[in-house]
Short mmCIF file of C-alpha atoms in Angstrom, two decimals:
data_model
loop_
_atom_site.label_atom_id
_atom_site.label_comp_id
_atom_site.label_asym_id
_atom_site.label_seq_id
_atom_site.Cartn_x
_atom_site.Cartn_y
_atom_site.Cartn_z
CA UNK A 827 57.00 12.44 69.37
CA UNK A 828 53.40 12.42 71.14
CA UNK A 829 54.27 15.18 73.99
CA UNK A 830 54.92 18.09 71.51
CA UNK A 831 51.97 20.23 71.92
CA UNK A 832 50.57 20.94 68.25
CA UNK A 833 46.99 22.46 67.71
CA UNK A 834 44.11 20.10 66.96
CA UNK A 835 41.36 20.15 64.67
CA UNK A 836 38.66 19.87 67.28
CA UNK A 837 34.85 19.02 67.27
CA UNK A 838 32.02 18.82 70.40
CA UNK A 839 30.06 15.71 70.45
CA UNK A 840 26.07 17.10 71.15
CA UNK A 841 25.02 16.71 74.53
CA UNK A 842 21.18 16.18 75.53
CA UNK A 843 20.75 17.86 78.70
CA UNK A 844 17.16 18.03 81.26
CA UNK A 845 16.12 20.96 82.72
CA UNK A 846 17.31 22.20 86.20
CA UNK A 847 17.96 18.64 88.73
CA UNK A 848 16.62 18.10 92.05
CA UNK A 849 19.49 17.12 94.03
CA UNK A 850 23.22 16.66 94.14
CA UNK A 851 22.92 12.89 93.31
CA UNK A 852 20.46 13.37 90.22
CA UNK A 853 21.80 13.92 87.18
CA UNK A 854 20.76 12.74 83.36
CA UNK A 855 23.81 10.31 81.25
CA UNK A 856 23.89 12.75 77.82
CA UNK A 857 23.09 10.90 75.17
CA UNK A 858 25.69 11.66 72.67
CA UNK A 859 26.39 10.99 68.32
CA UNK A 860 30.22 10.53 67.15
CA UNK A 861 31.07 12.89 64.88
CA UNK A 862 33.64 12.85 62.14
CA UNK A 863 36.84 13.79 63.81
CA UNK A 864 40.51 14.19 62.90
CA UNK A 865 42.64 13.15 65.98
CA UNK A 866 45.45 15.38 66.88
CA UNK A 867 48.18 12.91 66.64
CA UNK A 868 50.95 13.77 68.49
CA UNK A 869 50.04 16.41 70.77
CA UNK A 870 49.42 16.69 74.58
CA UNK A 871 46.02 18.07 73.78
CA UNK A 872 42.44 16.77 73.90
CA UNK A 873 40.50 16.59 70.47
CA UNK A 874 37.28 17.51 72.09
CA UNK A 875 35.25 16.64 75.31
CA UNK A 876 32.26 14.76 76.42
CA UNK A 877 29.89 15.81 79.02
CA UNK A 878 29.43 12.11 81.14
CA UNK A 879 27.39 13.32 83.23
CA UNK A 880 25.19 17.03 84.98
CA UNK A 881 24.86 17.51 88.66
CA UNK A 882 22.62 20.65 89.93
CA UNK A 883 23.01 22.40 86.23
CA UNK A 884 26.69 21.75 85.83
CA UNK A 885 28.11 19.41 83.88
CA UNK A 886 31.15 16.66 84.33
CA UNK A 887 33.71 16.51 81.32
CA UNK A 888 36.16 13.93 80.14
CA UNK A 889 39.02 15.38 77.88
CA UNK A 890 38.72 12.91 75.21
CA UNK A 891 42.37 11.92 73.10
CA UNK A 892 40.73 9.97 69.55
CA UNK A 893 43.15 7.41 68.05
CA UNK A 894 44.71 7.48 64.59
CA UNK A 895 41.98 6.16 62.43
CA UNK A 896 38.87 6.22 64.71
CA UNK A 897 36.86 7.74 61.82
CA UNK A 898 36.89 4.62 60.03
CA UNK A 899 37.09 1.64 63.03
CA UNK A 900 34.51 0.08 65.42
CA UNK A 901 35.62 -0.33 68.54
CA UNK A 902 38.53 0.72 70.35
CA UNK A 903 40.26 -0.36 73.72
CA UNK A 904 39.63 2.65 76.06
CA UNK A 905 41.83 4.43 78.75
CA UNK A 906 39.80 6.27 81.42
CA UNK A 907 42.31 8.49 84.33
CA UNK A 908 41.44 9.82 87.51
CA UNK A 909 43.43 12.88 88.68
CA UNK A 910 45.13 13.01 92.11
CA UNK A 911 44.92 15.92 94.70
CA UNK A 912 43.44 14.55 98.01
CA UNK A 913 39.83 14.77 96.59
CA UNK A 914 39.76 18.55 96.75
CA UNK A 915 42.18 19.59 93.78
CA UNK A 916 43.76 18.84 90.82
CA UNK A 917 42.34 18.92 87.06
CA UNK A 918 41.93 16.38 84.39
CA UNK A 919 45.22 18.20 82.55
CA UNK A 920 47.25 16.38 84.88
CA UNK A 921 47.27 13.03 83.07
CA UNK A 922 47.10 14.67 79.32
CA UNK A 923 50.62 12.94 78.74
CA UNK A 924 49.17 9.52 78.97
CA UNK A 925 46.24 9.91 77.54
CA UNK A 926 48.36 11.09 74.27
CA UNK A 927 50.32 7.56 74.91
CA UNK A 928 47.72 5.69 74.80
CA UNK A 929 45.93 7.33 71.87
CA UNK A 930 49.52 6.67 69.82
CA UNK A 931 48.88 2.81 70.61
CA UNK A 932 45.01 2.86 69.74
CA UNK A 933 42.88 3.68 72.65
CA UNK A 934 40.57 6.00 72.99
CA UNK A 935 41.78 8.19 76.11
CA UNK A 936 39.96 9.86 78.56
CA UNK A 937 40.95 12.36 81.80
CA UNK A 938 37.86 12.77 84.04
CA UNK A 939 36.75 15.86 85.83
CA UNK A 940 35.20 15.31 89.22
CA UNK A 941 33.16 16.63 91.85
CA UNK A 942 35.71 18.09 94.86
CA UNK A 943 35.44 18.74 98.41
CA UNK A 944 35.25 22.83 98.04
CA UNK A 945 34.77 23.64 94.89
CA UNK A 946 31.70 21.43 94.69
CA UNK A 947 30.38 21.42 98.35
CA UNK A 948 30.47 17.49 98.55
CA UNK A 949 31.21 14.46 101.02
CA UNK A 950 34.37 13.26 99.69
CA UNK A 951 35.72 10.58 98.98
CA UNK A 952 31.87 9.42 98.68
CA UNK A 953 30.71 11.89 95.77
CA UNK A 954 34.02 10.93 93.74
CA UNK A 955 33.49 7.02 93.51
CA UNK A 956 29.88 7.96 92.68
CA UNK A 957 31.50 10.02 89.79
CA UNK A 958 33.67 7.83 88.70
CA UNK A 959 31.70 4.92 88.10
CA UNK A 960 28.84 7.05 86.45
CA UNK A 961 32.10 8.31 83.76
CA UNK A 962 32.69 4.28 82.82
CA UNK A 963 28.84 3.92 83.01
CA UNK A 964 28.57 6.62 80.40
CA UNK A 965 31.40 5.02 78.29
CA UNK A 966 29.30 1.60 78.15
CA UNK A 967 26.22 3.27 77.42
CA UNK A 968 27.04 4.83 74.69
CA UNK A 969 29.85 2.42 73.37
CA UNK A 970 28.42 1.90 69.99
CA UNK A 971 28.04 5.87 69.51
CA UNK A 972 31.69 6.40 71.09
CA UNK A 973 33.09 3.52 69.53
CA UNK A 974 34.22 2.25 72.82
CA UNK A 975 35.01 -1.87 73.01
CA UNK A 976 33.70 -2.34 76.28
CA UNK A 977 35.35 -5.24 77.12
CA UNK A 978 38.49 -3.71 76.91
CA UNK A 979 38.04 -0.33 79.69
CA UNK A 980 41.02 0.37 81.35
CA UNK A 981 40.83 2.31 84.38
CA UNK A 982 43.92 4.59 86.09
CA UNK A 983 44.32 6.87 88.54
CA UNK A 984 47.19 8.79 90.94
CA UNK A 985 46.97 9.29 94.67
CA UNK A 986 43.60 9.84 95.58
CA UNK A 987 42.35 9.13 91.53
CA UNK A 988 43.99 5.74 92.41
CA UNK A 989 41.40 5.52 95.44
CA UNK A 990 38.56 6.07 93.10
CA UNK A 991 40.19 3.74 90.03
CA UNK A 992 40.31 1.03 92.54
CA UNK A 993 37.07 1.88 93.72
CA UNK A 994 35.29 1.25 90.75
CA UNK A 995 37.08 -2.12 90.46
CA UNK A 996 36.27 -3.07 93.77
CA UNK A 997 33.41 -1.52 96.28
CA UNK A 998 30.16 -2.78 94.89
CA UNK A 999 27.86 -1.22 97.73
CA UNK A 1000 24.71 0.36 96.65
CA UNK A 1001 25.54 3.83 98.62
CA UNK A 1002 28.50 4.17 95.92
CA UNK A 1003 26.21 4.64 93.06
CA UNK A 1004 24.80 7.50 91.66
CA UNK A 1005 21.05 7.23 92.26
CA UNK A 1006 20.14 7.46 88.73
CA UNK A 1007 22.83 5.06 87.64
CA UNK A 1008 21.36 2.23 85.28
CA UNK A 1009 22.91 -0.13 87.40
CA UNK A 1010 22.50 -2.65 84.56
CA UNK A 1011 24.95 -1.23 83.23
CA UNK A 1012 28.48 -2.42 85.24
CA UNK A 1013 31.27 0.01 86.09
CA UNK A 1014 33.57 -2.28 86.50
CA UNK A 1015 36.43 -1.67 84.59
CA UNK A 1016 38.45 -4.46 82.69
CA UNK A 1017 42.48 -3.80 83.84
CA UNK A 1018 43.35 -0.99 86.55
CA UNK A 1019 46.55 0.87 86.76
CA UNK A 1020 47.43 2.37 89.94
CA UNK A 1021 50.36 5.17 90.94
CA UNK A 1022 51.05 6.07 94.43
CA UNK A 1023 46.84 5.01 95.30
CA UNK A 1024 46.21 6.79 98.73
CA UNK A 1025 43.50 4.47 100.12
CA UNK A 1026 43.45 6.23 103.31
CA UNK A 1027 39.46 7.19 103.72
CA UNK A 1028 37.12 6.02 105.53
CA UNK A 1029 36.71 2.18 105.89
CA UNK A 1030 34.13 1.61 103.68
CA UNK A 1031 35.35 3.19 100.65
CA UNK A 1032 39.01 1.75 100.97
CA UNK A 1033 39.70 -0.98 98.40
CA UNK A 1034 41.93 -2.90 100.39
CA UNK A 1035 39.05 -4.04 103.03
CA UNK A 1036 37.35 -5.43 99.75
CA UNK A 1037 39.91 -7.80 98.03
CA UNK A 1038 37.86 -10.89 96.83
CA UNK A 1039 38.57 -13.43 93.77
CA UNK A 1040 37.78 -12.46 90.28
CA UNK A 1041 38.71 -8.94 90.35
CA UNK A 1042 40.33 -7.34 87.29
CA UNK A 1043 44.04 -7.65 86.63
CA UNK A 1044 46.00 -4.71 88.30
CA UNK A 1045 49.58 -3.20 88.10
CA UNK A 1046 50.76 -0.84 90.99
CA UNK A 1047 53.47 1.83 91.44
CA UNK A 1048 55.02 3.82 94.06
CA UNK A 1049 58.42 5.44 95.28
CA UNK A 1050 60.67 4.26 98.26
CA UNK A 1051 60.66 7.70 99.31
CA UNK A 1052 56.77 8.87 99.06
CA UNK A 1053 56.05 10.15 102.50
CA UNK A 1054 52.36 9.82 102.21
CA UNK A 1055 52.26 5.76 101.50
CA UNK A 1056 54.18 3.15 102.68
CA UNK A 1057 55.90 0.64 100.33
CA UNK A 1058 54.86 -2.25 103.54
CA UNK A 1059 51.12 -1.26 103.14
CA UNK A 1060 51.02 -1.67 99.20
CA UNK A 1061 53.13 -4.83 99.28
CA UNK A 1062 50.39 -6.16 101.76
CA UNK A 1063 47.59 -4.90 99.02
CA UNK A 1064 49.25 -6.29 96.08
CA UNK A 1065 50.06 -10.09 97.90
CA UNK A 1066 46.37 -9.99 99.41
CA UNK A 1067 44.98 -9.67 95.58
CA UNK A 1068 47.62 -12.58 94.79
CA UNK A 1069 46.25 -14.65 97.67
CA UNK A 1070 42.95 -14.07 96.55
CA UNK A 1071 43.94 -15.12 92.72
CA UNK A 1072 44.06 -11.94 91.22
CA UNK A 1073 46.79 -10.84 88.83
CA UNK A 1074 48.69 -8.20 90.43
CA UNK A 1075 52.11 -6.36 89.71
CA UNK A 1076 53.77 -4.12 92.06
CA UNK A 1077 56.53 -2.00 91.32
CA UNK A 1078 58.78 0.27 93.73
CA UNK A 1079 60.72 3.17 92.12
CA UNK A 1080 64.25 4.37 94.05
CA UNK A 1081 64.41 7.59 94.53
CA UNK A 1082 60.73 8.16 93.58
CA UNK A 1083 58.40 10.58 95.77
CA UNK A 1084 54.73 10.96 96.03
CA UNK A 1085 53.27 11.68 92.15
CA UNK A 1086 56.76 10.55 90.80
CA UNK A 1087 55.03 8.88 87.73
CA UNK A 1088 53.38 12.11 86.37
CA UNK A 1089 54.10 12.92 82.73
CA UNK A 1090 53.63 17.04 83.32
CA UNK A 1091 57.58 16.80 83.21
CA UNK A 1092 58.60 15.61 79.64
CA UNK A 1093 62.13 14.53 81.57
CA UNK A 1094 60.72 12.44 84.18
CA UNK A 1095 61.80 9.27 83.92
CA UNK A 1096 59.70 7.35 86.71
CA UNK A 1097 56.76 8.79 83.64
CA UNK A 1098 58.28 6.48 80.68
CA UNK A 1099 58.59 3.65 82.96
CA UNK A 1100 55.90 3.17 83.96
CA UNK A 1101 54.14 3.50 80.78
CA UNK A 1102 56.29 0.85 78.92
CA UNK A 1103 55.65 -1.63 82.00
CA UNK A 1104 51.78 -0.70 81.76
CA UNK A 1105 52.30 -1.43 78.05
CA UNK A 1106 53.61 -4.48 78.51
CA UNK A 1107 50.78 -5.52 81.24
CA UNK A 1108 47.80 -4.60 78.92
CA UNK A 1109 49.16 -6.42 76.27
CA UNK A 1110 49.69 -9.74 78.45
CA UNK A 1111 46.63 -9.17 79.65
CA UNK A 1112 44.62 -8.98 76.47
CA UNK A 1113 43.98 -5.62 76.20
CA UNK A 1114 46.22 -4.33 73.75
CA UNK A 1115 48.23 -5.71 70.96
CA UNK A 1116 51.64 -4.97 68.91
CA UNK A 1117 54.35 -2.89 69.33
CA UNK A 1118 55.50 -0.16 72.07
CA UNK A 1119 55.26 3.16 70.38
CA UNK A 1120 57.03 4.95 73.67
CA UNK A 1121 59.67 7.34 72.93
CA UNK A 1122 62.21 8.76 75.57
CA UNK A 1123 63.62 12.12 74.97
CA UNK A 1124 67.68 12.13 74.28
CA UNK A 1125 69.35 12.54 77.33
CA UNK A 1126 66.52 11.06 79.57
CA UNK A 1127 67.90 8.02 81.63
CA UNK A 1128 66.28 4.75 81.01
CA UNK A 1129 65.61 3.04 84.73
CA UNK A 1130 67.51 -0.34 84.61
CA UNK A 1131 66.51 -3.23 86.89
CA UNK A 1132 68.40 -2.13 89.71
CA UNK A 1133 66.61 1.16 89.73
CA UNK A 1134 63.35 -0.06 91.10
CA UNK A 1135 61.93 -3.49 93.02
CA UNK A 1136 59.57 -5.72 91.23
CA UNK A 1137 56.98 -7.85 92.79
CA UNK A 1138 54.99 -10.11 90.59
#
């Protein structure tokens, strides 16, 4: 049952780090080795963390969930999350109960620590986006070390982490990038997953005002009765990606508020499905294969068809 916290055998992946940085937009990508690690199957708990990235001496972390049998394989299909909390709060801990779902079905998992308004003394959203395309940068760059298949980066994010997962899928403009990005290197992620995305920012970093063709497949959530997003606005987001020939799901929970797909509650329903639907659309889309490995708790309600709206 992958949400019952157990303790993991953990180990650090080395981190080569410069001396002291210039500014807040320098920063050296750590190069890093994969050591031999024993995944914590089953528990809500990262097996170790990566440093993606060091801004003014401190560095950015990923808590890093390692798939049954990573030791031995490749490549793996790779979930990267972006916390919500208005771009001045939250934690990467948030999203620990789907990272352990998607380390049960094979990926390599991944919650991202940002830079914040107050904690970090940064323009926001601006300093985020830079952030989070340096964290799938990283990932690529050191895919054979990490055993990522980069081909196969999922991206995901709540509230404002669904700004910046969108972000990375969709604002291309120079000023978004870190300026020692290898911008050879594309942080464009393969499939995005989106819950309750607040897109309201300023103009040029909201992905709605840059829908074009050929952007990756995403699948979008929110409640009827979230207070801070209108189900209208996302509707008109989700059919402007189908007009544009995108593939695009949209789905509206009853009943469900602003963060209703969060996992911190093991009885949150809105939290399992979601995840089986996001199942489902990797696996049409390519990115995963075989069977569900979900598991509701007994006596958590299953949401039937009349429970939420679906727009395909």
């Amino acid at each position: 049952f992958f949400f019952i916290p157990m303790m993991p055998n953990t180990a650090l992946f080395p981190n080569g780090k410069s001396g002291p940085l210039a500014d807040s937009s320098s920063y050296q990508q750590a190069p890093c080795a994969a050591l031999a690690i024993k995944p914590a199957a089953g528990a809500n708990i990262p097996d170790t963390t990566w440093t993606y990235k060091s801004v003014n001496e401190k560095d950015l972390q990923m808590s890093v969930f390692l798939p049954g049998g990573y030791e031995q394989g490749t490549r793996f299909p790779t979930f990267v999350v972006f916390h919500g909390g208005s771009w001045t709060g939250g934690e990467a801990s948030w999203h620990y109960a789907d990272c352990a779902y998607w380390r049960s079905r094979g990926m390599v998992a991944v919650s991202v620590d940002y830079r914040l308004k107050e904690r970090d003394k940064v323009e926001v959203p601006l300093a985020c986006v830079k952030d989070a395309k340096s964290a799938i940068r990283f990932l690529r760059t050191n895919a054979t070390a990490l055993k990522i298949d980069t081909d196969k980066i999922v991206v995901a994010g709540a509230s404002a982490g669904g700004q910046l997962a969108a972000a990375t899928a969709m604002i291309d403009a120079p000023t978004t990038n870190d300026d020692q990005d290898d911008l050879a290197i594309s942080s464009r992620p393969n499939a995005v997953i989106l819950c309750n995305p607040y897109f309201r920012c300023r103009k040029d970093l909201s992905p709605p005002n840059f829908i074009t063709k050929e952007l990756p497949p995403m699948i979008t959530f929110l409640g009827d009765q979230d207070r801070a997003i209108k189900v209208d606005d996302l509707l008109a987001f989700h059919e402007a990606l189908r007009k544009e020939g995108n593939a695009s799901e949209y789905y509206v929970g009853k009943g469900g508020k602003h963060g209703f797909c969060n996992g911190r509650d093991p009885r949150n329903r809105f939290f399992y499905w979601s995840v089986l639907l996001e199942d489902r659309f990797l696996v049409k889309h390519g990115i995963l294969k075989g069977e569900l490995t979900l598991k509701v708790p007994n006596g958590v309600a299953t949401l039937s068809e009349k429970d939420y709206d679906a727009y395909k």
